[in-house]
Coordinates of N, CA and C in Angstrom, one line a residue:
X1 N -90.4 49.4 -82.1 CA -91.0 48.2 -82.3 C -92.2 48.2 -81.0
X2 N -91.7 48.5 -79.7 CA -92.6 48.3 -78.8 C -94.0 49.0 -78.9
X3 N -94.1 50.6 -79.2 CA -94.9 50.8 -79.8 C -95.9 50.4 -80.5
X4 N -95.4 49.8 -81.6 CA -96.2 49.2 -82.7 C -97.0 48.2 -82.2
X5 N -96.4 47.2 -81.3 CA -97.2 46.1 -81.0 C -98.0 46.6 -79.7
X6 N -97.7 47.7 -78.8 CA -98.7 48.2 -77.9 C -99.9 48.9 -78.6
X7 N -99.8 49.6 -79.9 CA -100.7 49.8 -80.6 C -101.7 48.8 -80.9
X8 N -101.1 47.5 -81.5 CA -101.7 46.7 -81.8 C -102.8 46.1 -80.8
X9 N -102.1 46.0 -79.7 CA -102.6 45.6 -78.6 C -104.1 46.0 -78.2
X10 N -103.8 47.6 -78.0 CA -104.9 48.4 -77.8 C -106.1 48.2 -78.7
X11 N -105.5 48.3 -80.3 CA -106.5 48.5 -81.4 C -107.4 47.0 -81.1
X12 N -106.5 45.8 -81.0 CA -107.5 44.9 -80.9 C -108.4 44.4 -79.7
X13 N -108.0 45.1 -78.4 CA -108.7 45.3 -77.4 C -109.9 45.8 -77.6
X14 N -110.0 47.1 -78.4 CA -110.9 47.9 -78.6 C -111.7 47.1 -79.4
X15 N -111.2 46.6 -80.5 CA -112.2 45.8 -81.7 C -112.8 45.1 -80.8
X16 N -112.1 44.2 -80.3 CA -113.0 43.2 -79.1 C -113.9 43.9 -78.4
X17 N -113.8 45.2 -77.8 CA -114.8 45.5 -77.1 C -116.2 46.1 -78.0
X18 N -115.7 46.5 -79.0 CA -116.8 47.1 -80.1 C -117.6 45.9 -80.4
X19 N -116.8 44.5 -80.6 CA -117.7 43.4 -81.3 C -118.6 42.9 -80.3
X20 N -118.3 43.1 -78.5 CA -118.8 42.7 -77.9 C -120.2 43.6 -77.7
X21 N -120.2 45.0 -77.8 CA -120.9 45.8 -77.6 C -122.3 45.7 -78.4
X22 N -121.7 45.2 -79.9 CA -122.3 45.3 -81.0 C -123.3 44.1 -80.8
X23 N -122.6 43.0 -80.5 CA -123.5 41.7 -79.9 C -124.4 41.8 -78.8
X24 N -124.3 42.5 -78.1 CA -125.2 42.9 -77.0 C -126.2 43.9 -77.4
X25 N -126.2 44.7 -78.2 CA -127.0 45.7 -79.0 C -128.1 44.8 -79.4
X26 N -127.3 43.6 -80.3 CA -127.9 42.9 -81.2 C -129.1 42.3 -80.8
X27 N -128.6 41.4 -79.2 CA -129.7 40.9 -78.6 C -130.5 41.6 -77.9
X28 N -130.1 42.6 -77.4 CA -130.9 43.9 -76.4 C -132.4 44.0 -77.8
X29 N -131.9 44.6 -79.4 CA -132.8 44.4 -79.9 C -134.1 43.4 -80.1
X30 N -133.3 42.2 -80.3 CA -134.0 41.2 -80.7 C -135.2 41.1 -79.2
X31 N -134.7 41.1 -78.2 CA -135.8 41.2 -77.0 C -136.7 42.2 -77.1
X32 N -136.4 43.2 -77.3 CA -137.3 44.9 -77.6 C -138.4 44.2 -78.5
X33 N -137.6 43.8 -79.9 CA -138.4 43.4 -80.8 C -139.6 42.3 -80.4
X34 N -139.4 41.2 -79.7 CA -140.2 40.5 -79.2 C -141.2 41.0 -78.5
X35 N -141.1 42.3 -77.6 CA -142.0 42.7 -76.7 C -142.9 43.7 -77.2
X36 N -142.7 44.1 -78.6 CA -143.5 44.9 -79.4 C -144.8 44.8 -79.1
X37 N -145.9 46.0 -79.1 CA -147.3 45.6 -79.0 C -147.7 45.6 -80.3
X38 N -148.3 44.5 -80.7 CA -148.9 44.1 -82.0 C -150.2 44.3 -82.1
X39 N -151.1 44.9 -81.4 CA -152.5 45.1 -81.2 C -153.0 45.6 -82.6
X40 N -152.4 46.7 -83.5 CA -152.8 47.1 -84.4 C -152.8 46.3 -85.6
X41 N -151.6 45.4 -85.7 CA -151.6 44.4 -86.3 C -152.6 43.5 -86.7
X42 N -153.0 43.1 -85.3 CA -153.8 42.0 -85.0 C -155.4 42.4 -85.5
X43 N -155.8 43.7 -85.3 CA -157.1 44.1 -85.7 C -157.5 43.7 -87.2
X44 N -158.7 43.3 -87.4 CA -159.1 42.8 -88.8 C -159.6 41.7 -88.9
X45 N -159.8 41.1 -89.9 CA -160.3 39.7 -90.2 C -159.4 39.5 -91.0
X46 N -159.0 37.9 -90.5 CA -158.2 37.0 -90.7 C -158.9 35.9 -91.6
X47 N -158.1 35.3 -92.6 CA -158.9 34.0 -93.3 C -158.1 32.8 -93.1
X48 N -158.2 31.7 -92.7 CA -157.4 30.7 -92.4 C -157.1 30.3 -93.8
X49 N -155.5 29.6 -93.9 CA -155.2 29.2 -95.0 C -155.1 27.9 -95.1
X50 N -154.2 27.6 -94.1 CA -153.9 26.0 -94.0 C -153.2 25.8 -92.4
X51 N -153.1 24.8 -92.0 CA -152.4 24.1 -91.2 C -151.2 23.3 -91.3
X52 N -149.9 23.5 -91.0 CA -148.9 23.0 -91.4 C -148.3 22.2 -90.0
X53 N -146.8 21.2 -90.2 CA -146.6 20.8 -89.3 C -145.4 21.4 -89.2
X54 N -144.3 21.2 -88.2 CA -143.1 22.2 -88.1 C -142.2 22.4 -89.5
X55 N -142.3 21.0 -90.4 CA -141.6 21.4 -91.3 C -142.1 22.0 -92.7
X56 N -143.5 22.5 -92.2 CA -143.9 23.3 -93.5 C -145.1 22.3 -94.6
X57 N -145.1 21.2 -93.8 CA -146.2 20.2 -94.8 C -147.4 20.4 -94.3
X58 N -148.1 21.0 -95.4 CA -149.8 21.3 -95.2 C -150.9 19.9 -94.9
X59 N -151.3 20.1 -93.5 CA -152.0 19.3 -92.9 C -153.4 19.0 -93.5
X60 N -154.1 18.1 -93.9 CA -155.7 17.9 -94.1 C -156.4 17.9 -92.6
X61 N -156.0 16.9 -91.9 CA -156.5 16.7 -90.6 C -155.5 16.4 -89.8
X62 N -155.5 16.2 -88.5 CA -154.3 15.9 -87.4 C -155.0 15.6 -86.1
X63 N -154.7 14.9 -85.2 CA -155.0 14.3 -84.0 C -155.3 15.4 -83.0
X64 N -156.5 15.5 -82.6 CA -156.8 16.4 -81.4 C -157.2 15.5 -80.0
X65 N -157.5 16.5 -79.2 CA -157.4 15.8 -77.8 C -159.1 15.0 -77.8
X66 N -159.9 15.2 -78.9 CA -161.2 14.7 -78.8 C -161.3 13.6 -80.1
X67 N -159.9 13.2 -81.1 CA -159.9 12.7 -81.8 C -159.3 13.5 -83.1
X68 N -160.0 13.0 -84.6 CA -159.3 13.4 -85.5 C -160.0 14.7 -85.8
X69 N -159.3 15.8 -86.3 CA -159.8 17.4 -86.4 C -159.2 17.6 -87.7
X70 N -160.5 18.2 -88.9 CA -160.2 18.5 -90.0 C -159.5 19.8 -89.9
X71 N -158.6 19.9 -90.4 CA -157.7 21.4 -90.4 C -158.5 22.5 -91.5
X72 N -159.6 22.8 -91.0 CA -160.1 24.0 -91.5 C -159.9 25.3 -90.7
X73 N -159.8 25.5 -89.5 CA -159.6 26.7 -88.8 C -160.8 27.3 -88.8
X74 N -160.8 28.5 -87.9 CA -162.0 29.5 -88.0 C -161.5 30.3 -88.5
X75 N -162.3 31.2 -89.3 CA -162.1 33.0 -89.6 C -161.7 33.5 -88.2
X76 N -161.1 34.3 -88.2 CA -160.9 35.1 -86.6 C -161.0 36.8 -87.3
X77 N -162.1 37.3 -86.3 CA -162.2 38.9 -86.7 C -162.0 39.5 -85.1
X78 N -160.9 40.2 -85.1 CA -160.5 41.4 -84.0 C -161.0 42.5 -84.3
X79 N -161.6 43.1 -83.4 CA -162.1 44.4 -83.6 C -161.2 45.2 -82.3
X80 N -161.2 46.6 -83.2 CA -160.6 47.5 -82.3 C -161.2 47.8 -80.7
X81 N -162.2 47.2 -80.5 CA -162.8 47.5 -79.0 C -162.4 46.4 -78.2
X82 N -162.0 45.7 -78.7 CA -161.4 44.5 -78.3 C -162.3 43.2 -78.1
X83 N -163.4 43.2 -78.6 CA -164.1 41.9 -79.1 C -163.6 40.9 -80.0
X84 N -163.9 39.9 -80.3 CA -163.6 39.4 -80.9 C -164.5 37.9 -81.6
X85 N -164.6 37.4 -82.7 CA -165.3 36.4 -82.9 C -164.5 35.4 -83.7
X86 N -164.7 34.1 -83.4 CA -164.0 33.1 -84.4 C -165.5 32.3 -85.2
X87 N -165.5 32.3 -86.5 CA -166.3 31.8 -87.2 C -165.9 30.2 -87.6
X88 N -166.6 29.2 -87.1 CA -166.2 27.8 -87.6 C -167.0 27.4 -89.0
X89 N -168.3 27.8 -88.3 CA -169.2 27.5 -89.6 C -170.5 28.7 -89.8
X90 N -171.4 28.8 -90.5 CA -172.3 30.1 -90.5 C -173.2 29.8 -89.2
X91 N -173.2 28.3 -88.5 CA -174.1 28.7 -87.3 C -173.3 28.0 -86.2
X92 N -171.6 28.1 -86.2 CA -171.0 28.1 -85.2 C -169.8 29.0 -84.9
X93 N -170.0 29.7 -84.0 CA -168.8 30.6 -83.9 C -168.8 31.0 -82.2
X94 N -167.4 31.1 -81.7 CA -167.0 31.7 -80.5 C -167.1 33.3 -80.4
X95 N -167.4 34.0 -79.5 CA -167.5 35.4 -79.3 C -166.6 35.4 -77.7
X96 N -165.8 36.6 -77.6 CA -165.7 37.1 -76.3 C -164.9 38.6 -76.5
X97 N -163.8 38.5 -75.8 CA -162.7 39.9 -75.6 C -161.5 39.4 -75.9
X98 N -160.6 40.3 -76.4 CA -159.5 39.6 -76.3 C -158.5 40.9 -76.0
X99 N -157.3 40.6 -75.6 CA -156.0 41.7 -75.7 C -155.0 40.9 -75.9
X100 N -153.6 41.3 -76.6 CA -152.3 41.3 -76.7 C -151.4 41.4 -75.8
X101 N -150.7 40.3 -75.4 CA -149.6 40.1 -74.2 C -148.5 40.1 -75.0
X102 N -147.7 41.5 -74.8 CA -146.4 41.8 -75.5 C -145.2 40.7 -74.8
X103 N -145.3 40.6 -73.8 CA -144.4 39.8 -72.8 C -144.3 38.3 -73.4
X104 N -145.7 37.8 -73.7 CA -145.4 36.5 -74.4 C -146.0 36.0 -75.7
X105 N -146.1 37.5 -76.5 CA -146.5 37.0 -77.8 C -147.6 36.3 -78.1
X106 N -149.0 36.3 -76.9 CA -149.8 36.0 -77.2 C -151.2 36.8 -77.2
X107 N -152.2 36.2 -77.9 CA -153.7 36.7 -77.8 C -154.5 36.1 -76.9
X108 N -154.4 36.6 -75.8 CA -155.4 36.1 -74.8 C -156.9 36.4 -74.8
X109 N -157.7 35.6 -75.3 CA -159.1 35.7 -75.2 C -159.8 35.4 -73.9
X110 N -160.5 35.9 -73.9 CA -162.0 35.6 -72.5 C -163.2 35.2 -73.5
X111 N -163.2 33.9 -73.9 CA -164.4 33.2 -74.5 C -165.7 33.1 -73.6
X112 N -166.6 33.9 -74.4 CA -167.7 33.7 -73.7 C -168.3 32.3 -73.5
X113 N -168.7 32.1 -72.6 CA -169.4 30.5 -72.2 C -170.8 30.7 -71.8
X114 N -171.7 30.0 -72.3 CA -173.0 29.9 -72.1 C -173.4 28.9 -71.2
X115 N -173.8 29.7 -69.8 CA -173.7 28.3 -68.7 C -175.1 27.7 -68.4
X116 N -175.8 27.7 -69.3 CA -177.3 27.1 -69.6 C -176.9 25.8 -70.5
X117 N -175.5 25.7 -71.0 CA -175.1 24.7 -71.7 C -174.5 23.4 -71.2
X118 N -174.8 22.3 -71.4 CA -174.1 21.1 -70.8 C -172.6 21.4 -70.8
X119 N -171.9 22.0 -72.1 CA -170.4 22.0 -72.4 C -170.2 22.8 -71.4
X120 N -171.0 24.3 -71.2 CA -170.7 25.1 -70.4 C -170.5 25.2 -68.8
X121 N -171.7 24.3 -68.5 CA -171.7 24.1 -67.0 C -170.4 23.0 -66.6
X122 N -170.2 22.1 -67.7 CA -168.9 21.2 -67.1 C -168.0 22.2 -67.3
X123 N -167.6 23.0 -68.2 CA -166.4 23.9 -68.1 C -166.2 24.9 -66.5
X124 N -167.7 25.4 -66.2 CA -168.0 25.8 -64.6 C -167.5 25.0 -63.7
X125 N -167.7 23.9 -64.1 CA -167.7 22.9 -62.5 C -166.3 22.5 -62.6
X126 N -165.6 22.5 -63.7 CA -164.3 22.4 -63.5 C -163.5 23.3 -63.2
X127 N -163.9 24.3 -63.1 CA -163.3 25.9 -62.9 C -162.4 26.4 -64.1
X128 N -162.7 25.8 -65.4 CA -162.1 26.3 -66.2 C -162.8 27.3 -67.1
X129 N -164.3 27.9 -66.5 CA -164.6 28.8 -67.1 C -164.8 29.7 -65.6
X130 N -164.7 31.1 -65.5 CA -165.0 31.7 -64.3 C -165.8 33.2 -64.6
X131 N -166.8 33.4 -63.4 CA -167.6 34.6 -63.6 C -166.5 35.8 -63.6
X132 N -167.1 36.6 -64.5 CA -166.5 38.1 -64.6 C -167.2 39.0 -63.9
X133 N -166.8 40.2 -64.0 CA -167.8 41.2 -63.4 C -168.9 41.7 -64.0
X134 N -169.2 41.1 -65.2 CA -170.4 41.5 -66.1 C -171.5 40.1 -66.1
X135 N -171.0 39.5 -65.0 CA -172.0 38.2 -64.4 C -172.2 37.3 -65.7
X136 N -171.3 37.1 -66.4 CA -171.1 36.1 -67.7 C -169.8 35.2 -67.2
X137 N -169.7 34.2 -67.8 CA -168.6 33.4 -67.5 C -167.8 33.2 -68.9
X138 N -166.6 33.2 -68.5 CA -165.6 33.0 -69.7 C -164.1 32.1 -69.6
X139 N -164.0 31.4 -70.5 CA -162.8 31.0 -70.5 C -161.6 31.4 -71.3
X140 N -160.6 31.5 -70.4 CA -159.4 31.8 -70.6 C -158.6 30.9 -71.7
X141 N -158.3 31.5 -73.2 CA -157.6 30.8 -74.1 C -156.8 31.8 -74.5
X142 N -155.3 30.9 -74.6 CA -154.2 32.1 -75.4 C -153.7 31.3 -76.7
X143 N -153.5 32.0 -77.5 CA -152.9 31.9 -79.0 C -151.5 32.1 -78.9
X144 N -150.5 31.8 -79.2 CA -149.4 31.9 -79.1 C -149.0 32.4 -80.9
X145 N -148.4 33.8 -80.9 CA -148.3 34.3 -82.1 C -146.8 33.7 -82.7
X146 N -146.7 33.0 -83.8 CA -145.2 32.8 -84.1 C -144.7 33.6 -84.9
X147 N -145.4 34.6 -86.0 CA -145.1 35.6 -86.5 C -145.8 36.3 -87.2
X148 N -146.1 37.5 -87.3 CA -146.9 38.6 -87.9 C -146.7 39.5 -88.6
X149 N -147.4 39.6 -89.7 CA -146.9 40.6 -90.7 C -147.9 41.5 -90.7
X150 N -148.0 42.4 -92.0 CA -149.3 43.0 -92.3 C -150.2 42.2 -92.7
X151 N -150.0 41.2 -93.4 CA -150.9 40.5 -93.9 C -151.0 39.1 -93.8
X152 N -150.1 38.7 -93.0 CA -149.9 37.1 -92.6 C -149.6 36.8 -91.2
X153 N -150.1 35.8 -90.5 CA -150.0 36.0 -89.1 C -150.2 34.0 -89.0
X154 N -149.0 33.4 -88.3 CA -148.8 32.1 -87.8 C -149.0 32.4 -86.5
X155 N -149.8 31.2 -86.3 CA -150.2 30.8 -84.8 C -149.8 29.2 -84.3
X156 N -149.4 29.5 -83.1 CA -149.0 27.8 -82.6 C -150.4 27.3 -82.2
X157 N -150.5 25.7 -82.7 CA -151.8 24.9 -82.5 C -151.2 23.9 -82.1
X158 N -151.0 24.0 -80.7 CA -150.2 22.9 -80.1 C -149.2 21.9 -81.0
X159 N -148.2 22.6 -81.2 CA -147.1 22.0 -81.8 C -147.0 22.3 -83.3
X160 N -148.8 22.4 -84.0 CA -148.7 22.4 -84.9 C -148.7 24.0 -85.4
X161 N -148.9 24.3 -86.9 CA -148.9 25.7 -87.3 C -150.1 26.1 -88.0
X162 N -151.0 27.2 -87.4 CA -152.2 27.6 -88.3 C -151.8 28.9 -88.8
X163 N -151.9 28.9 -90.5 CA -151.7 30.3 -91.2 C -152.8 30.9 -91.9
X164 N -152.8 32.1 -91.3 CA -153.8 33.1 -91.8 C -153.4 34.4 -92.6
X165 N -154.3 34.7 -93.9 CA -154.0 35.7 -94.5 C -155.2 36.8 -93.9
X166 N -154.7 38.1 -93.9 CA -155.6 39.3 -93.6 C -156.1 39.8 -94.6
X167 N -157.7 39.7 -94.7 CA -158.5 40.4 -95.5 C -158.0 41.6 -95.9
X168 N -158.1 41.9 -96.9 CA -157.9 43.9 -97.2 C -159.1 44.5 -97.5
X169 N -159.5 45.3 -97.0 CA -160.7 46.1 -97.3 C -160.7 47.1 -98.0

């Protein structure tokens, strides 16, 4: 009888340790998965689909820092050479350089700032735009990726969610 109790005790301890190891491995896998370089998935053209609140409700507009904003989002183009274009309208686009930060799951944009423009001069004056080695001014803008798959990307928009679909070539 002592041997049976001892065997049951040893099996229980062994199972408990295996469950603990499996739990730790699962946690480590989640951490590793969040540190995956998503650069290859990001490269391409992304069409804005919608902006939603955290409950998934589609928004037509929302309150931004300068008033009401229409939820139309820019078209995003991320090139392999690490340049990007955000197209808001045919006559209004932003350009610069980008890189993916796998530690924070963010796309870091160095947005080109026109130093002769009033807005550009204000950003430079407030030190929100800095001069780089190429002699041009850039503003650092980070977009947190909430989810990315081969054909869909969700980006945090100050607590809201911008949904994008990747154009297939």
